[in-house]
């Protein structure tokens, strides 16, 4: 089962379809950044990164979710085989970027999660948008899903350290450190908001 999934997901047509959709979304985010930068006279997006989930990571996620480990289940049920991470300077910028993505008329918003208004138990904060992107080849068009994670520089600092220390190791539960990581996430959110207040005061001057 696992080998068949690996073989199918690694096929160039499959990988390139995800890459095509991901590159299209990333190029659009570049335009969104240029537009917002012109409007606000400052850089809004700090950086972006993208990745296609590896076969190992797909298998791990399907097992964690207690789903069948098949190529078909992966493609039908996982929303983040293609993923883009957008890091903004300030915590209000992430809503501007999310709103701009919603306005792109060739993208379909399939799902939204606001882990900033409702952080995860671990303290994880980010906005997730699952967008459906039309990919045409010959005379057929299919919708490919891309996950966009949008967060501030400060939220990303927390998430990166959490991924290294806890998330990927499931250490949150094992070591019962979840309360501590949540506390630090709250501290970081306070600083993020203070920096935003400061920026707004400076803008008014
Ligand atoms: P990786 O390797 O980062 O991609 P859905 O199926 O759409 O309903 P899903 O994907 O099951 O949702 O869950 P969720 O919580 O919406 O998004 C999962 C992704 O968010 C993870 O992807 C991480 O990237 C990130 N994430 C969620 N919770 C945490 C957390 O507590 N800490 C950190 N650091 N990141 C988190 P993957 O596939 O697990 O990993």
Coordinates of C-alpha atoms and ligand atoms in Angstrom, one line a residue:
X1 CA 0.0 0.0 0.0
X2 CA 2.7 2.5 1.1
X3 CA 4.9 1.7 -1.8
X4 CA 2.1 2.1 -4.3
X5 CA 1.2 5.5 -2.7
X6 CA 4.9 6.5 -2.9
X7 CA 5.1 5.4 -6.6
X8 CA 1.9 7.3 -7.6
X9 CA 2.5 10.5 -5.7
X10 CA 6.1 10.8 -7.0
X11 CA 4.9 10.6 -10.7
X12 CA 6.1 13.7 -12.6
X13 CA 2.6 14.5 -13.8
X14 CA 1.3 14.5 -10.2
X15 CA 4.2 16.5 -8.7
X16 CA 4.2 19.0 -11.6
X17 CA 0.4 19.6 -11.3
X18 CA 0.9 20.5 -7.6
X19 CA 3.9 22.6 -8.5
X20 CA 2.0 24.4 -11.2
X21 CA -0.8 25.3 -8.9
X22 CA 1.6 26.3 -6.1
X23 CA 3.7 28.5 -8.4
X24 CA 0.5 30.2 -9.7
X25 CA -0.6 31.0 -6.2
X26 CA 2.8 32.2 -5.1
X27 CA 3.0 34.5 -8.2
X28 CA -0.4 35.9 -7.3
X29 CA 0.8 36.5 -3.8
X30 CA 3.7 38.4 -5.3
X31 CA 1.2 40.7 -7.0
X32 CA -0.8 41.1 -3.8
X33 CA 2.4 42.1 -2.0
X34 CA 3.3 44.7 -4.7
X35 CA -0.2 46.1 -4.5
X36 CA -0.3 46.3 -0.7
X37 CA 3.2 47.7 -0.6
X38 CA 2.2 50.5 -2.9
X39 CA -0.9 51.2 -0.9
X40 CA 0.7 51.3 2.5
X41 CA 4.2 52.6 1.5
X42 CA 5.9 49.7 3.3
X43 CA 6.6 46.1 2.7
X44 CA 3.7 43.9 3.9
X45 CA 5.0 40.4 3.1
X46 CA 8.4 39.6 4.6
X47 CA 9.0 36.3 2.8
X48 CA 7.2 33.3 1.4
X49 CA 8.2 29.7 1.1
X50 CA 6.6 26.7 -0.6
X51 CA 6.8 22.9 -0.5
X52 CA 5.2 19.8 -1.8
X53 CA 4.6 17.3 1.0
X54 CA 6.9 14.3 0.8
X55 CA 5.5 10.8 0.5
X56 CA 6.8 10.0 4.0
X57 CA 5.0 13.0 5.5
X58 CA 1.8 12.2 3.6
X59 CA 1.9 8.6 4.9
X60 CA 2.6 9.9 8.5
X61 CA -0.4 12.3 8.3
X62 CA -2.8 9.7 6.9
X63 CA -1.8 7.3 9.7
X64 CA -2.2 10.0 12.3
X65 CA -5.7 10.8 11.0
X66 CA -6.4 7.0 10.9
X67 CA -7.2 7.1 7.2
X68 CA -6.5 4.6 4.5
X69 CA -2.9 4.9 3.3
X70 CA -3.6 5.1 -0.4
X71 CA -2.8 7.6 -3.1
X72 CA -6.6 8.2 -3.7
X73 CA -7.3 9.0 0.0
X74 CA -4.2 11.3 0.2
X75 CA -5.3 13.3 -2.9
X76 CA -9.0 13.4 -1.9
X77 CA -8.6 14.2 1.8
X78 CA -5.3 16.0 2.4
X79 CA -5.6 19.8 1.8
X80 CA -1.9 20.6 2.2
X81 CA 0.0 18.4 -0.3
X82 CA 0.9 21.7 -1.9
X83 CA 1.6 24.4 0.7
X84 CA 2.7 28.0 0.8
X85 CA 3.7 29.9 3.9
X86 CA 3.4 33.7 3.9
X87 CA 5.2 35.7 6.6
X88 CA 4.0 39.3 7.2
X89 CA 5.7 41.9 9.3
X90 CA 2.7 42.9 11.4
X91 CA -0.3 41.0 12.8
X92 CA -2.9 43.2 11.0
X93 CA -1.1 42.6 7.6
X94 CA -2.2 38.9 7.6
X95 CA -5.9 39.9 7.3
X96 CA -5.1 42.2 4.4
X97 CA -3.3 39.4 2.6
X98 CA -6.1 36.9 3.4
X99 CA -8.7 39.4 2.1
X100 CA -6.8 40.0 -1.1
X101 CA -6.6 36.2 -1.7
X102 CA -10.4 35.9 -1.2
X103 CA -10.8 38.6 -4.0
X104 CA -8.9 36.5 -6.6
X105 CA -11.8 35.4 -8.8
X106 CA -10.1 32.4 -10.4
X107 CA -9.4 30.9 -7.0
X108 CA -12.0 29.1 -5.0
X109 CA -11.8 29.4 -1.2
X110 CA -12.6 25.8 -0.1
X111 CA -11.8 26.2 3.6
X112 CA -10.6 28.8 6.1
X113 CA -9.2 28.5 9.6
X114 CA -8.4 31.4 11.8
X115 CA -6.0 30.2 14.5
X116 CA -5.2 33.8 15.3
X117 CA -8.6 34.6 16.7
X118 CA -8.8 31.0 18.0
X119 CA -5.3 29.7 18.7
X120 CA -4.7 26.0 18.9
X121 CA -4.2 24.5 22.4
X122 CA -0.5 24.4 21.8
X123 CA -0.5 28.2 21.2
X124 CA -0.1 27.9 17.4
X125 CA -1.4 31.0 15.6
X126 CA -1.8 31.4 11.8
X127 CA -4.5 31.8 9.2
X128 CA -5.0 28.9 6.9
X129 CA -6.8 29.2 3.6
X130 CA -7.3 26.2 1.3
X131 CA -7.7 27.5 -2.2
X132 CA -8.8 25.5 -5.3
X133 CA -6.8 26.5 -8.4
X134 CA -7.7 25.5 -11.9
X135 CA -5.0 23.6 -13.7
X136 CA -5.5 23.0 -17.4
X137 CA -3.7 20.5 -19.5
X138 CA -4.8 19.7 -23.1
X139 CA -8.6 19.9 -23.0
X140 CA -9.1 19.0 -19.3
X141 CA -9.2 21.4 -16.3
X142 CA -9.0 20.1 -12.8
X143 CA -9.0 21.9 -9.5
X144 CA -5.8 21.5 -7.4
X145 CA -5.8 22.4 -3.7
X146 CA -3.1 24.6 -2.2
X147 CA -2.9 25.5 1.5
X148 CA -1.8 29.0 2.3
X149 CA -0.6 29.6 5.8
X150 CA -0.4 33.3 6.6
X151 CA 1.1 34.6 9.8
X152 CA 3.2 37.3 11.3
X153 CA 7.0 37.3 11.7
X154 CA 6.4 36.8 15.5
X155 CA 3.9 34.0 15.1
X156 CA 6.3 32.3 12.7
X157 CA 9.2 32.6 15.3
X158 CA 7.0 30.7 17.8
X159 CA 5.9 28.1 15.2
X160 CA 9.4 27.4 14.0
X161 CA 10.7 26.8 17.5
X162 CA 7.6 24.7 18.4
X163 CA 8.1 22.6 15.3
X164 CA 11.7 21.9 16.2
X165 CA 11.0 21.2 19.9
X166 CA 7.5 19.8 20.2
X167 CA 5.2 19.6 17.2
X168 CA 7.1 17.2 15.0
X169 CA 7.9 15.0 18.0
X170 CA 4.5 15.2 19.6
X171 CA 6.4 16.3 22.7
X172 CA 3.5 18.6 23.6
X173 CA 1.6 15.6 25.0
X174 CA 4.5 13.4 26.0
X175 CA 6.3 16.0 28.2
X176 CA 3.2 17.9 29.1
X177 CA 4.9 21.1 27.9
X178 CA 1.8 22.4 26.2
X179 CA 1.0 24.9 28.9
X180 CA 4.4 26.4 28.7
X181 CA 4.4 26.7 24.9
X182 CA 0.9 28.3 25.2
X183 CA 2.2 30.8 27.7
X184 CA 5.1 31.9 25.4
X185 CA 2.7 32.2 22.5
X186 CA 0.6 34.6 24.6
X187 CA 3.7 36.7 25.4
X188 CA 4.7 36.8 21.8
X189 CA 1.1 37.8 20.8
X190 CA 1.3 40.7 23.3
X191 CA 4.6 42.0 21.8
X192 CA 3.1 41.6 18.3
X193 CA 0.2 43.8 19.3
X194 CA 2.4 46.3 21.0
X195 CA 4.5 46.6 17.9
X196 CA 1.3 47.2 15.9
X197 CA 0.2 49.9 18.3
X198 CA 3.6 51.5 17.9
X199 CA 3.5 51.4 14.1
X200 CA 0.0 53.0 14.2
X201 CA 1.3 55.8 16.5
X202 CA 4.2 56.5 14.2
X203 CA 1.9 56.5 11.1
X204 CA -0.3 59.1 12.8
X205 CA 2.7 61.4 13.4
Ligands
LIG1 P1 3.8 20.4 8.0 O1 5.0 19.5 7.8 O2 4.1 21.7 8.6 O3 3.0 20.5 6.7 P2 -7.5 20.0 7.5 O4 -7.3 18.6 7.0 O5 -7.4 21.1 6.4 O6 -8.8 20.2 8.3 P3 -5.1 19.7 9.0 O7 -4.0 19.9 7.9 O8 -5.3 18.4 9.5 O9 -6.4 20.4 8.5 O10 -4.7 20.6 10.3 P4 -4.4 22.1 10.6 O11 -4.3 22.2 12.0 O12 -5.4 23.0 9.9 O13 -3.1 22.4 9.8 C1 -2.0 21.6 10.1 C2 -0.7 22.4 9.8 O14 -0.7 23.6 10.6 C3 0.5 21.6 10.2 O15 0.8 20.8 9.0 C4 1.5 22.6 10.6 O16 2.1 23.1 9.5 C5 0.6 23.6 11.2 N1 0.4 23.4 12.7 C6 -0.8 23.1 13.2 N2 -0.7 23.0 14.6 C7 0.6 23.3 14.9 C8 1.3 23.4 16.1 O17 0.8 23.2 17.2 N3 2.6 23.8 16.1 C9 3.2 24.1 14.9 N4 4.5 24.4 14.9 N5 2.6 24.0 13.7 C10 1.3 23.6 13.7 P5 1.4 19.3 9.2 O18 1.0 18.5 8.0 O19 1.1 18.7 10.5 O20 3.0 19.6 9.1

